[in-house]
Amino acid sequence: MKNRMIARIVNILHLPLVLALLLLYAPSCQKDEPLNNPPVADFSVLEDLDEFFLFDESYDPDGDPLSLWWNVASDQILLSGHQQPEVYFRIPLLQEPLDVILTLVADDGLATHETRKTITLPVLNEERIFGLGMECTAQNSNEAGYEWYVDQANSGTFSNINCGPASAVMAAKWAIPGFTGTTREARDMILPGGGWWYTNNIIDYLNHFSVTNFTLALGSMEVLRQQIDQGNIAILCLDMYYIRNQEKNRWHVDRFYNAGNTGWGHFIIVKGYKIVDGQLFFEAYDPYGFAQTYPDGAPKGKNRYYREAELNDSSNIWWDYAIIISRDPDKMGKGLDPVKIPHQAGR
């Protein structure tokens, strides 16, 4: 009896040790948590004419979804967003180039990673602002030194088709300082009952006010450029369907109104040109403005730029001639006889 009690006491004393050994060597019922690999933040930068685009290229080694946060260390820059995979910002108007730091933070919910890149913002020139390109290598513009742009809007019953009268009035204003004729008066003089003006109507109007003019065949747009270099301007009659639509509302290039069908005849004034990044653009006064303006309030039809190739195509298709206007009667060129050439109309 005594021996049994001693054995029981010994067993009780050893119980904690046994339990400890069992816990130590027993296989664990819990799985080890996998280690989290942090994300890698990265991005690329694309410089456009007047803005920068930022493209997220971050990744997570574990394939976890990432949240993003973009930031720019400059109070002159307004990002289009902070959490999208693609953001952009407009280049501010600067007096000198500006270095800015771009930051992207990638977050997988457990860890974050940040990357930074420094870029240099350029000083915007007119070509960038207008959407033409980076660098101008040649240009000419025959301005008048006073206001002579005419919008065909609000010119009477036939405003929608008064591009011919409006272009003729602009040409007269350019050639004759102080000319006071209006689009409405021009319409009352020629085809007062309505209808598209024809190219011979333009010539008749200019001759009536003794505006020096002559007509040339447009074998190529080089003819037009040569006339501009001689100090002249031109009236073209085009099918505007073949001029591409504008890419960005703030830019000064390409067609800014709808011309949804072929046969969209239209008159414009061409008064200058620019060669930008090797491409020739012609500077125009387009009367089909109808009060459309740029963000700064300037009329959209004023100092509009159209591409050489598209002007060439649209004139070849519609009317492959140009009415040249000069301020100097002595610069009267050897033009074609208007009676012996076909004529075309514009709206």
Coordinates of C-alpha atoms in Angstrom, one line a residue:
M1 CA 0.0 0.0 0.0
K2 CA 2.7 2.4 1.0
N3 CA 4.7 1.5 -2.2
R4 CA 1.7 2.2 -4.4
M5 CA 1.2 5.7 -2.9
I6 CA 4.8 6.5 -3.5
A7 CA 4.6 5.5 -7.2
R8 CA 1.5 7.6 -7.6
I9 CA 3.2 10.6 -6.1
V10 CA 6.2 10.1 -8.4
N11 CA 3.9 9.9 -11.4
I12 CA 2.1 13.1 -10.4
L13 CA 5.4 14.9 -10.0
H14 CA 6.5 13.9 -13.5
L15 CA 3.2 14.9 -15.2
P16 CA 4.2 18.5 -16.0
L17 CA 7.4 17.3 -17.5
V18 CA 5.7 14.8 -19.6
L19 CA 3.1 17.3 -20.9
A20 CA 5.9 19.7 -21.7
L21 CA 7.7 17.1 -23.7
L22 CA 4.6 16.2 -25.5
L23 CA 3.9 19.8 -26.4
L24 CA 7.5 20.3 -27.6
Y25 CA 7.6 17.3 -29.9
A26 CA 4.0 17.1 -31.0
P27 CA 3.5 18.2 -34.7
S28 CA 2.0 21.7 -35.0
C29 CA -1.6 22.0 -36.2
Q30 CA -1.0 25.6 -37.6
K31 CA 0.4 26.4 -41.0
D32 CA 3.2 28.9 -41.4
E33 CA 2.1 32.2 -42.8
P34 CA 3.8 32.9 -46.2
L35 CA 6.2 35.8 -46.4
N36 CA 4.9 38.9 -48.2
N37 CA 7.1 40.2 -51.0
P38 CA 6.7 43.9 -51.2
P39 CA 5.6 45.5 -54.5
V40 CA 7.9 47.3 -56.9
A41 CA 6.8 50.7 -58.0
D42 CA 7.9 51.9 -61.5
F43 CA 6.5 54.1 -64.3
S44 CA 7.4 55.6 -67.7
V45 CA 7.0 59.1 -68.9
L46 CA 5.9 60.4 -72.3
E47 CA 6.4 64.0 -73.4
D48 CA 3.8 65.4 -75.8
L49 CA 3.6 68.9 -77.2
D50 CA 2.0 70.6 -74.3
E51 CA 1.6 67.9 -71.7
F52 CA 3.2 64.9 -70.1
F53 CA 1.7 61.4 -69.7
L54 CA 2.7 59.1 -66.8
F55 CA 2.2 55.3 -67.2
D56 CA 2.2 52.9 -64.3
E57 CA 4.6 49.9 -64.7
S58 CA 4.5 48.7 -61.1
Y59 CA 4.2 45.0 -60.3
D60 CA 3.9 42.7 -57.2
P61 CA 6.0 39.5 -57.0
D62 CA 3.1 37.7 -55.3
G63 CA 0.6 38.8 -57.9
D64 CA -1.3 40.9 -55.3
P65 CA -3.5 43.8 -56.6
L66 CA -1.9 47.2 -56.1
S67 CA -3.2 50.6 -55.2
L68 CA -1.3 53.6 -56.5
W69 CA -0.6 57.2 -55.5
W70 CA 1.0 59.7 -57.8
N71 CA 2.4 63.0 -56.7
V72 CA 4.4 65.9 -58.3
A73 CA 6.5 68.2 -56.2
S74 CA 5.4 71.4 -57.8
D75 CA 2.5 73.8 -57.1
Q76 CA 2.5 74.7 -60.8
I77 CA 1.3 71.3 -61.9
L78 CA -2.2 69.9 -61.7
L79 CA -2.3 66.1 -62.2
S80 CA -5.4 64.6 -63.9
G81 CA -5.7 62.1 -61.0
H82 CA -3.7 60.4 -58.3
Q83 CA -4.8 56.8 -58.3
Q84 CA -5.2 55.8 -61.9
P85 CA -2.7 53.7 -63.9
E86 CA -2.4 56.5 -66.4
V87 CA -2.3 60.2 -65.5
Y88 CA -1.3 63.4 -67.3
F89 CA -0.6 67.0 -66.7
R90 CA -0.4 70.2 -68.8
I91 CA 2.9 71.9 -69.1
P92 CA 2.6 75.3 -67.4
L93 CA 3.7 78.5 -69.0
L94 CA 7.3 79.0 -67.9
Q95 CA 10.0 81.6 -68.4
E96 CA 12.8 79.0 -68.1
P97 CA 13.0 75.1 -68.0
L98 CA 11.9 73.6 -64.7
D99 CA 13.0 70.4 -63.0
V100 CA 10.3 68.6 -61.1
I101 CA 10.2 65.3 -59.2
L102 CA 7.5 62.8 -60.0
T103 CA 6.6 60.2 -57.3
L104 CA 4.7 56.9 -57.5
V105 CA 3.8 54.8 -54.4
A106 CA 2.6 51.2 -55.0
D107 CA 0.8 49.5 -52.1
D108 CA -0.3 45.8 -51.9
G109 CA -2.1 46.2 -48.5
L110 CA 0.8 44.9 -46.5
A111 CA 3.8 46.8 -47.8
T112 CA 4.5 49.9 -50.0
H113 CA 7.3 50.9 -52.3
E114 CA 8.1 54.4 -53.7
T115 CA 10.0 55.4 -56.8
R116 CA 10.9 58.9 -57.9
K117 CA 12.0 60.4 -61.3
T118 CA 13.1 63.9 -62.2
I119 CA 12.0 65.4 -65.5
T120 CA 12.6 68.8 -67.1
L121 CA 9.6 70.8 -68.2
P122 CA 10.3 72.8 -71.3
V123 CA 9.4 76.4 -72.1
L124 CA 6.4 76.2 -74.4
N125 CA 6.8 77.9 -77.8
E126 CA 3.9 78.9 -80.1
E127 CA 4.2 75.7 -82.1
R128 CA 3.7 73.5 -79.1
I129 CA 0.8 75.5 -77.8
F130 CA -0.9 75.5 -81.2
G131 CA -0.4 71.7 -81.5
L132 CA 1.8 71.9 -84.6
G133 CA 5.0 70.3 -83.3
M134 CA 8.2 71.0 -81.4
E135 CA 10.4 73.3 -83.6
C136 CA 9.7 75.8 -86.3
T137 CA 12.4 76.1 -89.0
A138 CA 10.7 78.6 -91.4
Q139 CA 7.6 80.8 -91.3
N140 CA 6.0 83.8 -92.9
S141 CA 2.7 85.6 -92.2
N142 CA 1.2 88.5 -94.1
E143 CA -0.7 90.2 -91.3
A144 CA -2.3 93.6 -91.7
G145 CA -1.5 95.3 -88.4
Y146 CA -5.2 95.8 -87.7
E147 CA -8.2 93.6 -87.2
W148 CA -9.6 92.1 -90.4
Y149 CA -10.9 88.6 -89.4
V150 CA -14.6 88.1 -90.2
D151 CA -16.9 85.4 -88.8
Q152 CA -19.7 84.6 -91.2
A153 CA -22.1 84.1 -88.2
N154 CA -24.8 86.7 -87.7
S155 CA -24.5 87.9 -91.3
G156 CA -28.2 87.6 -92.1
T157 CA -30.6 85.0 -93.4
F158 CA -27.9 83.1 -95.2
S159 CA -25.2 83.1 -92.5
N160 CA -24.7 79.3 -92.8
I161 CA -23.6 79.6 -96.4
N162 CA -21.9 83.0 -96.3
C163 CA -18.3 81.8 -96.3
G164 CA -17.9 83.3 -99.8
P165 CA -19.1 86.8 -98.9
A166 CA -17.1 86.7 -95.6
S167 CA -13.9 85.6 -97.3
A168 CA -14.3 88.3 -100.0
V169 CA -14.8 91.0 -97.3
M170 CA -11.7 89.8 -95.4
A171 CA -9.6 90.0 -98.6
A172 CA -10.9 93.6 -99.2
K173 CA -10.2 94.6 -95.6
W174 CA -6.6 93.2 -95.8
A175 CA -5.9 94.9 -99.2
I176 CA -7.6 98.3 -98.4
P177 CA -7.0 99.7 -94.9
G178 CA -10.2 101.3 -93.6
F179 CA -12.5 99.2 -95.8
T180 CA -15.9 99.1 -94.1
G181 CA -17.8 96.6 -96.3
T182 CA -19.7 93.8 -94.5
T183 CA -20.6 90.2 -95.2
R184 CA -24.3 91.2 -95.2
E185 CA -23.7 93.9 -97.7
A186 CA -21.7 91.5 -99.9
R187 CA -24.6 89.1 -99.9
D188 CA -27.0 91.9 -100.8
M189 CA -24.8 92.7 -103.8
I190 CA -24.4 89.2 -105.2
L191 CA -27.1 86.4 -105.0
P192 CA -29.3 88.3 -102.5
G193 CA -31.9 85.6 -102.8
G194 CA -29.5 83.0 -101.4
G195 CA -27.3 80.2 -102.7
W196 CA -23.6 79.3 -102.4
W197 CA -21.2 81.9 -103.8
Y198 CA -19.0 80.7 -106.6
T199 CA -15.4 81.6 -107.2
N200 CA -16.3 83.9 -110.0
N201 CA -18.6 85.8 -107.5
I202 CA -15.6 86.3 -105.3
I203 CA -13.6 87.7 -108.2
D204 CA -16.5 90.0 -109.2
Y205 CA -16.7 91.4 -105.7
L206 CA -13.0 92.1 -105.5
N207 CA -13.0 93.7 -108.9
H208 CA -15.9 95.9 -107.9
F209 CA -13.8 97.4 -105.1
S210 CA -10.6 97.5 -107.2
V211 CA -8.8 94.9 -105.1
T212 CA -5.8 93.6 -107.0
N213 CA -6.3 89.9 -107.7
F214 CA -5.5 87.2 -110.1
T215 CA -6.1 83.5 -110.4
L216 CA -3.5 80.7 -110.5
A217 CA -3.6 77.0 -111.0
L218 CA -2.5 75.0 -107.9
G219 CA -0.1 72.5 -109.4
S220 CA 1.2 72.1 -105.9
M221 CA 1.1 74.0 -102.6
E222 CA 4.5 75.4 -103.4
V223 CA 2.7 77.9 -105.6
L224 CA 0.8 79.1 -102.6
R225 CA 3.9 79.4 -100.5
Q226 CA 5.7 81.4 -103.1
Q227 CA 2.8 83.9 -103.2
I228 CA 2.9 84.3 -99.5
D229 CA 6.6 85.0 -99.6
Q230 CA 5.9 87.7 -102.2
G231 CA 3.6 89.4 -99.6
N232 CA 0.3 88.2 -101.0
I233 CA -2.6 86.2 -99.6
A234 CA -5.0 83.8 -101.2
I235 CA -8.6 82.6 -101.2
L236 CA -9.0 78.8 -101.6
C237 CA -12.2 76.9 -102.3
L238 CA -12.0 73.4 -100.8
D239 CA -13.9 70.4 -99.9
M240 CA -13.5 70.5 -96.1
Y241 CA -14.5 66.9 -95.7
Y242 CA -10.9 66.0 -96.6
I243 CA -9.5 68.1 -93.8
R244 CA -9.1 66.0 -90.7
N245 CA -11.0 66.9 -87.5
Q246 CA -9.2 68.5 -84.6
E247 CA -7.5 66.2 -82.1
K248 CA -7.7 68.6 -79.1
N249 CA -10.1 71.5 -78.6
R250 CA -7.4 73.9 -77.4
W251 CA -5.1 73.4 -80.4
H252 CA -5.1 75.7 -83.4
V253 CA -4.7 73.0 -86.1
D254 CA -7.2 71.1 -88.3
R255 CA -10.9 71.5 -88.9
F256 CA -12.9 72.6 -85.8
Y257 CA -16.4 72.0 -87.1
N258 CA -18.4 69.1 -88.6
A259 CA -18.1 68.4 -92.3
G260 CA -19.7 65.0 -92.3
N261 CA -20.1 64.5 -96.1
T262 CA -18.2 64.9 -99.3
G263 CA -19.0 68.0 -101.3
W264 CA -18.6 70.3 -98.3
G265 CA -17.3 73.2 -100.4
H266 CA -15.9 76.1 -98.4
F267 CA -13.9 79.3 -98.8
I268 CA -10.9 80.2 -96.6
I269 CA -8.2 82.9 -96.6
V270 CA -4.6 81.6 -96.6
K271 CA -2.2 84.2 -95.3
G272 CA 0.9 82.5 -94.0
Y273 CA 2.7 79.3 -93.3
K274 CA 5.0 77.5 -90.8
I275 CA 7.4 74.6 -91.3
V276 CA 7.4 72.6 -88.0
D277 CA 9.3 69.4 -87.5
G278 CA 9.7 69.2 -91.3
Q279 CA 5.9 69.5 -91.9
L280 CA 4.3 72.4 -93.8
F281 CA 1.2 74.1 -92.3
F282 CA -0.7 76.9 -93.9
E283 CA -2.0 79.7 -91.7
A284 CA -5.7 80.5 -92.5
Y285 CA -8.6 82.8 -91.6
D286 CA -11.5 80.4 -91.7
P287 CA -14.9 82.3 -91.6
Y288 CA -16.9 79.3 -90.3
G289 CA -16.3 80.3 -86.7
F290 CA -19.9 80.8 -85.4
A291 CA -18.5 82.3 -82.2
Q292 CA -16.4 79.3 -81.3
T293 CA -13.4 80.3 -79.2
Y294 CA -10.2 78.9 -77.7
P295 CA -9.9 78.8 -73.9
D296 CA -8.3 82.2 -74.0
G297 CA -11.4 83.7 -75.8
A298 CA -9.7 84.1 -79.3
P299 CA -11.9 83.1 -82.3
K300 CA -11.2 79.6 -83.5
G301 CA -11.3 80.6 -87.2
K302 CA -8.5 83.1 -86.7
N303 CA -5.0 81.9 -87.3
R304 CA -6.1 78.4 -87.9
Y305 CA -3.5 75.9 -89.3
Y306 CA -4.2 73.3 -92.0
R307 CA -1.8 70.7 -93.3
E308 CA -0.2 71.1 -96.7
A309 CA -1.1 67.6 -97.9
E310 CA -4.7 67.9 -96.9
L311 CA -5.1 71.4 -98.5
N312 CA -3.6 69.9 -101.6
D313 CA -6.0 67.0 -101.6
S314 CA -9.1 69.0 -100.8
S315 CA -8.3 71.6 -103.5
N316 CA -7.5 69.0 -106.1
I317 CA -10.9 67.4 -105.5
W318 CA -12.9 70.6 -105.3
W319 CA -11.2 73.6 -107.1
D320 CA -7.6 73.3 -108.0
Y321 CA -7.0 77.1 -108.2
A322 CA -6.2 80.0 -105.9
I323 CA -7.4 83.6 -106.1
I324 CA -4.4 85.7 -105.2
I325 CA -4.8 89.1 -103.5
S326 CA -2.1 91.8 -103.4
R327 CA -1.9 95.2 -101.8
D328 CA 0.3 96.4 -104.6
P329 CA -1.1 96.7 -108.2
D330 CA 2.4 96.4 -109.5
K331 CA 2.5 92.8 -108.1
M332 CA -0.3 91.8 -110.4
G333 CA 0.8 88.3 -111.6
K334 CA 0.2 86.6 -114.9
G335 CA -3.0 84.9 -113.9
L336 CA -5.5 82.8 -115.8
D337 CA -8.4 84.3 -117.6
P338 CA -11.3 83.7 -115.1
V339 CA -13.7 83.3 -118.0
K340 CA -11.8 80.3 -119.3
I341 CA -11.6 78.2 -116.2
P342 CA -14.3 76.2 -114.4
H343 CA -15.7 77.7 -111.2
Q344 CA -16.8 76.1 -107.9
A345 CA -19.0 77.1 -105.0
G346 CA -18.6 77.2 -101.2
R347 CA -20.8 77.4 -98.2

